[in-house]
Amino acid sequence: MLYSRAGRLSEIQDVFNPNPLEDMGEIELYYQDVTEARTGDVYSGFVEKMELLLEDSHNSLIHKLFVGHAGVGKTTELYRLKHGAQEKGFLTCFGRCDIDLDSGDIEYTDVLLYILDLLVLQARDNDLKISDNLIKNIENYWNTDTELSTTISLQAEAEIEASAQAEAGIGKVVKLLARVRAVLKNSAESKRVIRTRVEPRSSELIGQIKEVIGEIRSQLSKSGRPDIPFVILDGLDKIPLEQARKIFKENGSRFQSLQIHLLVTFPISLSYTPEYKDIQIWFPNPAKLPMIKLRDWRNGAYTPNYTEGKETLKNIVKKRADLSLFTEEALEELITYTGGYLRDLFRCICDAALRARLRKSARIELSDAVKALEVLESDLNGRYGDELIGKMEEIYRGGKYVSSSEEITTLLQIGAVLEYNGTRWCDLHPLVEKWLIRNRRIS
């Protein structure tokens, strides 16, 4: 990627794409610290607090949930944390469950296998050794079960083995686990076979993960590096809620026994359910990344003349593009009606830029912004039914600090309601509020 600010509308699509900031070049150019606008406290930065927690946790383990709406910026924060942890010497494993696995269908055994995969891969890349006995044990786990061996060999061979050369030692295990990962991502029937065969032997799998961790920790300690591996799992916030319940509540104890620092993303809607308390037994002290708030709700009313959120979002846009590409009214409209939700803001900027280019204009004007927002409004208001309007009216009328309910879980999941400040304060998405009022669904 070429790192530059957009100076023309034809460059908008590249700089406002929805992908997270991944490498340090992108982060240094585009990242804007918005901690205070998110939380109201400049000293509550997620990455900064996590880095201190890692430094201070010499003998204790961090097993933590990271909660926030999809598209709010969690993955960018996780990449920042990954780079910071690596600079401090931590063996850091970063996994994208939404890319490497099938995010629509994940079980706890898939996650355990993925953790083993990440640890072995990082051990190899950091020139750490895994003993021959342990390598043999991992191979035997798959090869002594004929159905398992046949499944991973036949289903993944075309994708993983087509150009691979025979390897020995840790490289051989890396290839084997890559086969398993390919099956878990791409083949529903083979995935079922793996789960059926692995689940009864999950304790054996966990034992192998613990042995790998033990050998890694021993070598890290001898080299003077922090000896607890740090595993970051992104994308688990996107999985179906029932599967999230099975992974985090029913099988959370299986992860607690692993001698690693473990940070996992978590569905925000599930944080508003009774199960959340039980899940925190295994993943205590969760962290939240709230929206950038455009309105400040205190003591039952909006704070007058609150502008910090809008100014923060304008600075984010300014990092990526020359503000002369927007009329003042257009940028104000785009910021106001996307509610501090970066993914929605970027989407509407891109749509508005295309319309402006079709008009042969050199900048985005108010009409372009309005049309882009209308498309998003139609999308958002098609995600819920009449049965949820009563709850939305309750929020609109001042019930911002909502309690656990199936209705609020659904509204958060579909993005019709957004959480701010990380303190269980929610509000309607501005385009949802606008549509409900205009169509007299709430008064």
XYZ file of C-alpha atoms in Angstrom:
443
model
C 0.000 0.000 0.000
C 1.176 3.520 -0.766
C 1.005 5.596 2.386
C -0.458 8.975 1.522
C -3.392 11.252 2.209
C -6.057 11.570 -0.445
C -5.661 14.792 -2.385
C -8.238 13.860 -5.031
C -11.595 12.085 -4.903
C -10.137 9.253 -6.992
C -7.907 8.392 -4.008
C -10.728 8.207 -1.453
C -11.488 4.503 -1.941
C -7.955 3.468 -1.018
C -7.517 5.588 2.096
C -11.020 5.000 3.507
C -11.193 1.250 2.898
C -12.596 -0.598 5.938
C -9.517 -2.740 6.528
C -7.734 -2.330 9.871
C -4.388 -0.560 10.130
C -1.989 -3.488 10.210
C 1.649 -2.503 9.729
C 3.524 0.329 11.403
C 3.649 2.411 8.217
C -0.147 2.599 8.078
C -0.449 3.127 11.824
C 2.060 5.982 11.930
C 0.339 7.788 9.064
C -3.344 7.245 9.769
C -3.785 6.374 13.447
C -5.485 8.972 15.632
C -5.627 8.567 19.403
C -9.310 8.886 20.308
C -9.205 7.512 23.861
C -10.787 10.523 25.528
C -13.556 10.775 22.925
C -14.346 7.086 23.423
C -14.210 6.865 27.205
C -14.115 10.378 28.642
C -10.733 9.603 30.218
C -7.443 10.262 28.459
C -5.707 7.758 30.772
C -7.812 4.763 29.769
C -6.135 3.778 26.504
C -6.616 0.067 25.857
C -3.211 -0.598 24.269
C -1.275 1.439 26.819
C -2.983 -0.311 29.743
C -2.437 -3.738 28.179
C 1.270 -3.045 27.637
C 1.657 -2.133 31.311
C -0.331 -5.197 32.327
C 1.960 -7.422 30.260
C 5.046 -5.820 31.820
C 3.709 -6.273 35.348
C 2.427 -9.859 34.945
C 5.622 -11.844 35.509
C 4.059 -14.827 37.269
C 0.335 -14.269 36.730
C -1.580 -14.955 33.526
C -3.789 -12.513 31.625
C -6.906 -14.120 30.124
C -9.043 -11.247 28.901
C -12.033 -10.508 26.680
C -11.928 -7.513 24.328
C -15.433 -6.243 23.656
C -16.787 -3.773 21.103
C -18.982 -3.376 18.045
C -17.663 -4.918 14.825
C -16.030 -2.102 12.864
C -15.323 0.148 15.838
C -11.543 -0.251 15.485
C -10.700 -3.270 17.665
C -8.468 -4.968 15.101
C -6.363 -1.835 14.589
C -5.893 -1.596 18.365
C -4.887 -5.255 18.459
C -2.280 -4.729 15.741
C -0.896 -1.781 17.712
C -0.727 -4.017 20.770
C 0.962 -6.785 18.797
C 3.726 -4.434 17.598
C 4.191 -3.011 21.094
C 4.390 -6.448 22.719
C 6.901 -7.667 20.138
C 9.092 -4.611 20.771
C 9.130 -5.539 24.454
C 10.330 -9.050 23.578
C 7.109 -11.029 23.985
C 6.578 -14.031 21.740
C 3.328 -12.734 20.238
C 0.916 -14.910 18.262
C -1.740 -12.971 16.345
C -4.624 -14.993 14.918
C -7.480 -13.818 12.705
C -10.235 -16.341 13.410
C -12.486 -14.513 10.946
C -9.970 -15.145 8.150
C -8.173 -18.387 9.019
C -11.243 -20.235 10.306
C -14.922 -20.350 9.361
C -16.335 -17.515 11.490
C -19.878 -18.740 10.840
C -19.143 -22.125 12.401
C -16.498 -22.386 15.140
C -16.267 -24.785 18.085
C -13.900 -24.700 21.065
C -11.807 -27.534 19.609
C -11.200 -25.416 16.484
C -9.904 -22.605 18.704
C -7.621 -24.958 20.648
C -6.174 -26.350 17.411
C -5.661 -22.811 16.132
C -3.790 -21.814 19.302
C -1.501 -24.837 18.862
C -1.013 -23.872 15.210
C -0.075 -20.269 16.121
C 2.330 -21.316 18.886
C 4.177 -23.810 16.693
C 4.389 -21.310 13.830
C 5.819 -18.580 16.087
C 8.253 -21.037 17.657
C 9.606 -21.842 14.202
C 9.765 -18.183 13.152
C 11.641 -17.297 16.374
C 14.134 -20.173 15.941
C 12.839 -21.978 19.018
C 12.978 -25.739 19.151
C 10.290 -28.300 19.841
C 11.622 -31.646 20.991
C 11.531 -34.645 18.694
C 9.371 -36.552 21.181
C 6.748 -33.815 21.254
C 6.777 -33.497 17.466
C 6.222 -37.247 17.239
C 3.352 -37.054 19.746
C 1.619 -34.332 17.719
C 2.029 -36.309 14.511
C 0.771 -39.487 16.158
C -2.328 -37.686 17.408
C -3.409 -37.415 13.763
C -1.672 -40.330 12.075
C -2.766 -43.094 14.453
C -6.413 -42.243 13.835
C -7.098 -43.501 10.316
C -10.201 -41.362 9.814
C -8.422 -38.192 10.973
C -5.351 -38.892 8.876
C -7.400 -39.590 5.754
C -9.559 -36.503 6.249
C -6.771 -33.953 6.543
C -4.710 -35.552 3.781
C -7.472 -35.727 1.174
C -9.351 -32.505 1.885
C -6.458 -30.082 2.248
C -3.810 -31.578 0.005
C -4.633 -29.419 -3.010
C -4.434 -26.201 -1.010
C -1.506 -26.916 1.293
C 0.632 -29.616 -0.272
C 0.572 -28.789 -3.971
C 4.005 -27.175 -4.006
C 5.319 -28.224 -0.596
C 8.563 -30.038 -0.163
C 8.952 -32.769 2.434
C 10.084 -31.314 5.760
C 11.211 -32.743 9.033
C 10.913 -31.561 12.601
C 8.965 -28.461 13.465
C 8.433 -27.616 9.782
C 6.571 -30.885 9.343
C 4.214 -30.050 12.219
C 3.636 -26.569 10.772
C 2.527 -28.205 7.503
C 0.313 -30.700 9.296
C -1.466 -28.032 11.325
C -1.857 -25.883 8.199
C -3.736 -28.815 6.645
C -6.013 -28.996 9.657
C -6.681 -25.246 9.525
C -7.557 -25.443 5.827
C -10.108 -28.184 6.507
C -11.675 -26.270 9.404
C -12.103 -23.250 7.137
C -13.241 -24.813 3.892
C -14.903 -28.206 4.254
C -18.088 -28.656 6.281
C -18.164 -32.456 6.104
C -14.471 -32.914 6.888
C -14.780 -30.367 9.691
C -17.517 -32.522 11.216
C -15.244 -35.569 11.063
C -12.368 -33.730 12.761
C -14.591 -32.438 15.544
C -16.142 -35.862 16.114
C -12.719 -37.471 16.463
C -10.959 -34.633 18.353
C -13.594 -33.764 20.977
C -13.321 -37.067 22.917
C -9.526 -36.591 22.897
C -9.571 -32.875 23.767
C -7.678 -33.436 27.025
C -4.867 -35.039 25.023
C -4.853 -32.035 22.661
C -4.699 -29.619 25.598
C -1.833 -31.659 27.025
C 0.122 -31.225 23.803
C -0.536 -27.467 23.798
C 0.737 -27.281 27.388
C 3.892 -29.192 26.446
C 4.556 -26.847 23.511
C 4.053 -23.863 25.816
C 6.381 -25.386 28.397
C 9.210 -25.885 25.902
C 8.727 -22.378 24.468
C 8.743 -20.790 27.927
C 11.931 -22.581 28.922
C 13.805 -21.271 25.880
C 12.400 -17.749 26.184
C 13.496 -17.604 29.812
C 17.031 -18.717 28.966
C 17.298 -16.023 26.313
C 16.241 -13.297 28.739
C 12.910 -12.597 27.032
C 9.537 -12.490 28.821
C 8.734 -16.180 29.127
C 4.932 -16.161 28.874
C 3.728 -16.336 25.245
C 1.059 -13.814 24.299
C -1.776 -15.090 22.080
C -4.217 -12.616 20.497
C -7.323 -14.068 18.842
C -9.279 -11.587 16.733
C -12.571 -12.309 14.959
C -14.338 -14.293 17.676
C -16.649 -11.304 18.159
C -18.204 -12.149 14.781
C -19.274 -15.728 15.509
C -22.911 -16.787 16.138
C -23.997 -16.157 19.728
C -24.852 -19.787 20.485
C -21.379 -20.886 19.446
C -19.847 -18.047 21.475
C -21.757 -19.306 24.521
C -20.370 -22.812 24.011
C -16.803 -21.594 23.573
C -16.635 -19.013 26.357
C -19.129 -20.288 28.945
C -19.328 -24.056 28.574
C -15.670 -24.586 27.695
C -13.938 -21.511 29.117
C -12.142 -23.632 31.721
C -10.199 -25.400 28.963
C -8.468 -22.129 28.047
C -7.831 -21.084 31.639
C -5.426 -23.994 32.107
C -3.099 -22.755 29.325
C 0.027 -20.985 30.639
C -0.197 -18.089 28.185
C -1.462 -14.542 28.106
C -4.664 -14.801 26.065
C -6.660 -11.888 24.655
C -9.786 -12.674 22.623
C -12.405 -10.504 20.962
C -15.939 -11.127 22.172
C -19.451 -10.335 20.829
C -20.685 -7.104 22.423
C -24.283 -8.317 22.375
C -23.319 -11.290 24.562
C -21.927 -8.869 27.138
C -25.531 -7.820 27.819
C -26.700 -11.307 28.791
C -26.782 -13.166 32.138
C -24.068 -15.542 30.859
C -21.543 -12.706 30.825
C -21.006 -12.974 34.568
C -20.306 -16.722 34.318
C -17.908 -16.219 31.405
C -15.855 -13.777 33.476
C -14.924 -16.654 35.789
C -12.583 -17.794 33.004
C -11.876 -14.383 31.432
C -11.900 -11.807 34.254
C -11.627 -8.027 33.912
C -12.794 -7.634 30.289
C -11.859 -4.532 28.308
C -14.282 -2.577 26.122
C -13.692 -0.340 23.123
C -16.768 1.906 22.884
C -17.862 4.135 20.048
C -16.644 7.689 19.689
C -19.569 9.510 21.259
C -21.137 12.455 19.440
C -23.477 13.219 22.332
C -22.639 13.046 26.015
C -25.357 11.619 28.282
C -25.081 12.588 31.942
C -27.620 12.690 34.765
C -30.538 11.897 32.491
C -29.798 14.503 29.813
C -27.457 15.285 26.940
C -24.598 17.652 27.816
C -25.132 20.972 25.974
C -22.561 22.104 23.402
C -20.606 18.826 23.419
C -18.375 18.892 20.320
C -15.351 16.768 21.204
C -16.584 13.696 19.369
C -17.232 15.535 16.118
C -13.853 17.250 16.257
C -12.159 13.907 16.890
C -13.855 12.328 13.874
C -12.932 15.320 11.739
C -9.296 14.803 12.762
C -9.524 11.134 11.758
C -10.787 12.168 8.332
C -8.075 14.841 8.103
C -5.402 12.179 8.721
C -6.555 10.389 5.575
C -7.714 13.136 3.234
C -7.462 16.804 2.448
C -10.554 18.410 3.994
C -10.951 20.542 0.867
C -12.425 17.390 -0.722
C -15.552 17.951 1.413
C -17.822 20.920 1.798
C -18.202 21.768 5.469
C -21.891 20.836 5.400
C -21.208 17.470 3.756
C -18.590 16.411 6.281
C -20.804 17.572 9.159
C -23.693 15.477 7.803
C -21.553 12.374 7.344
C -20.120 12.605 10.848
C -23.402 13.444 12.582
C -25.490 10.636 11.108
C -22.975 7.790 11.400
C -22.964 8.054 15.181
C -19.255 7.733 15.850
C -19.203 4.356 14.079
C -16.006 4.442 11.984
C -17.031 1.637 9.644
C -20.285 3.430 8.743
C -18.485 6.762 8.357
C -15.868 5.301 6.006
C -18.531 3.463 3.997
C -20.563 6.628 3.483
C -17.496 8.720 2.592
C -16.606 6.198 -0.119
C -20.178 6.130 -1.489
C -20.418 9.937 -1.435
C -17.083 10.243 -3.252
C -18.277 7.985 -6.061
C -21.433 10.043 -6.500
C -19.410 13.255 -6.559
C -17.133 11.803 -9.232
C -20.132 10.808 -11.347
C -21.256 14.439 -11.118
C -17.766 15.437 -12.341
C -17.254 17.348 -9.107
C -13.902 17.843 -7.410
C -15.394 17.576 -3.920
C -18.135 15.892 -1.904
C -21.129 18.151 -1.439
C -24.141 17.907 0.862
C -26.298 16.124 -1.724
C -23.648 13.399 -2.081
C -23.525 12.895 1.676
C -27.314 12.763 1.962
C -27.633 10.119 -0.757
C -24.889 7.959 0.764
C -26.554 8.166 4.171
C -29.919 7.234 2.668
C -28.470 3.940 1.445
C -27.064 3.166 4.904
C -30.353 4.228 6.528
C -32.296 1.791 4.370
C -29.844 -0.986 5.243
C -29.985 -0.358 8.997
C -33.754 -0.053 9.205
C -34.265 -3.272 7.313
C -32.520 -5.296 10.029
C -35.238 -5.256 12.706
C -38.949 -5.901 13.062
C -41.821 -4.102 14.773
C -41.365 -6.136 17.941
C -38.188 -4.196 18.751
C -39.572 -0.687 18.300
C -40.891 -0.533 21.874
C -37.384 -1.088 23.260
C -35.961 1.519 20.858
C -38.550 4.063 21.961
C -37.599 3.346 25.580
C -33.963 4.134 24.750
C -34.967 7.241 22.808
C -37.011 8.535 25.757
C -34.094 8.278 28.170
C -33.613 4.621 29.077
C -29.980 4.791 27.978
C -28.514 2.608 30.712
C -30.136 -0.631 29.631
C -30.273 -3.911 31.499
C -29.772 -7.377 30.053
C -32.545 -8.418 27.697
C -32.966 -10.408 24.513
C -34.155 -7.228 22.765
C -31.057 -5.190 23.543
C -28.857 -8.164 22.609
C -30.453 -8.218 19.167
C -30.327 -4.441 18.700
C -26.637 -4.304 19.559
C -25.900 -7.241 17.289
C -27.529 -5.593 14.256
C -26.060 -2.139 14.962
C -29.395 -0.357 15.503
C -28.219 0.543 19.014
C -24.656 1.640 19.795
C -22.793 1.543 23.104
C -20.814 4.540 24.320
C -18.280 5.144 27.113
C -18.047 1.416 27.941
C -20.400 2.027 30.890
C -23.570 0.385 29.587
C -24.772 3.643 28.111
C -26.466 3.002 24.773
C -28.212 5.167 22.204
C -30.009 4.669 18.924
C -27.955 4.826 15.767
C -28.723 8.350 14.454
C -30.094 6.985 11.173
C -32.375 4.601 13.055
C -33.596 7.423 15.277
C -34.159 9.651 12.242
C -36.149 6.985 10.381
C -38.322 6.089 13.380
C -39.227 9.738 13.997
C -39.833 10.565 10.344
C -42.121 7.554 9.948
C -43.868 8.255 13.264
C -42.904 4.911 14.739
C -41.795 6.702 17.915
C -43.020 10.040 19.154
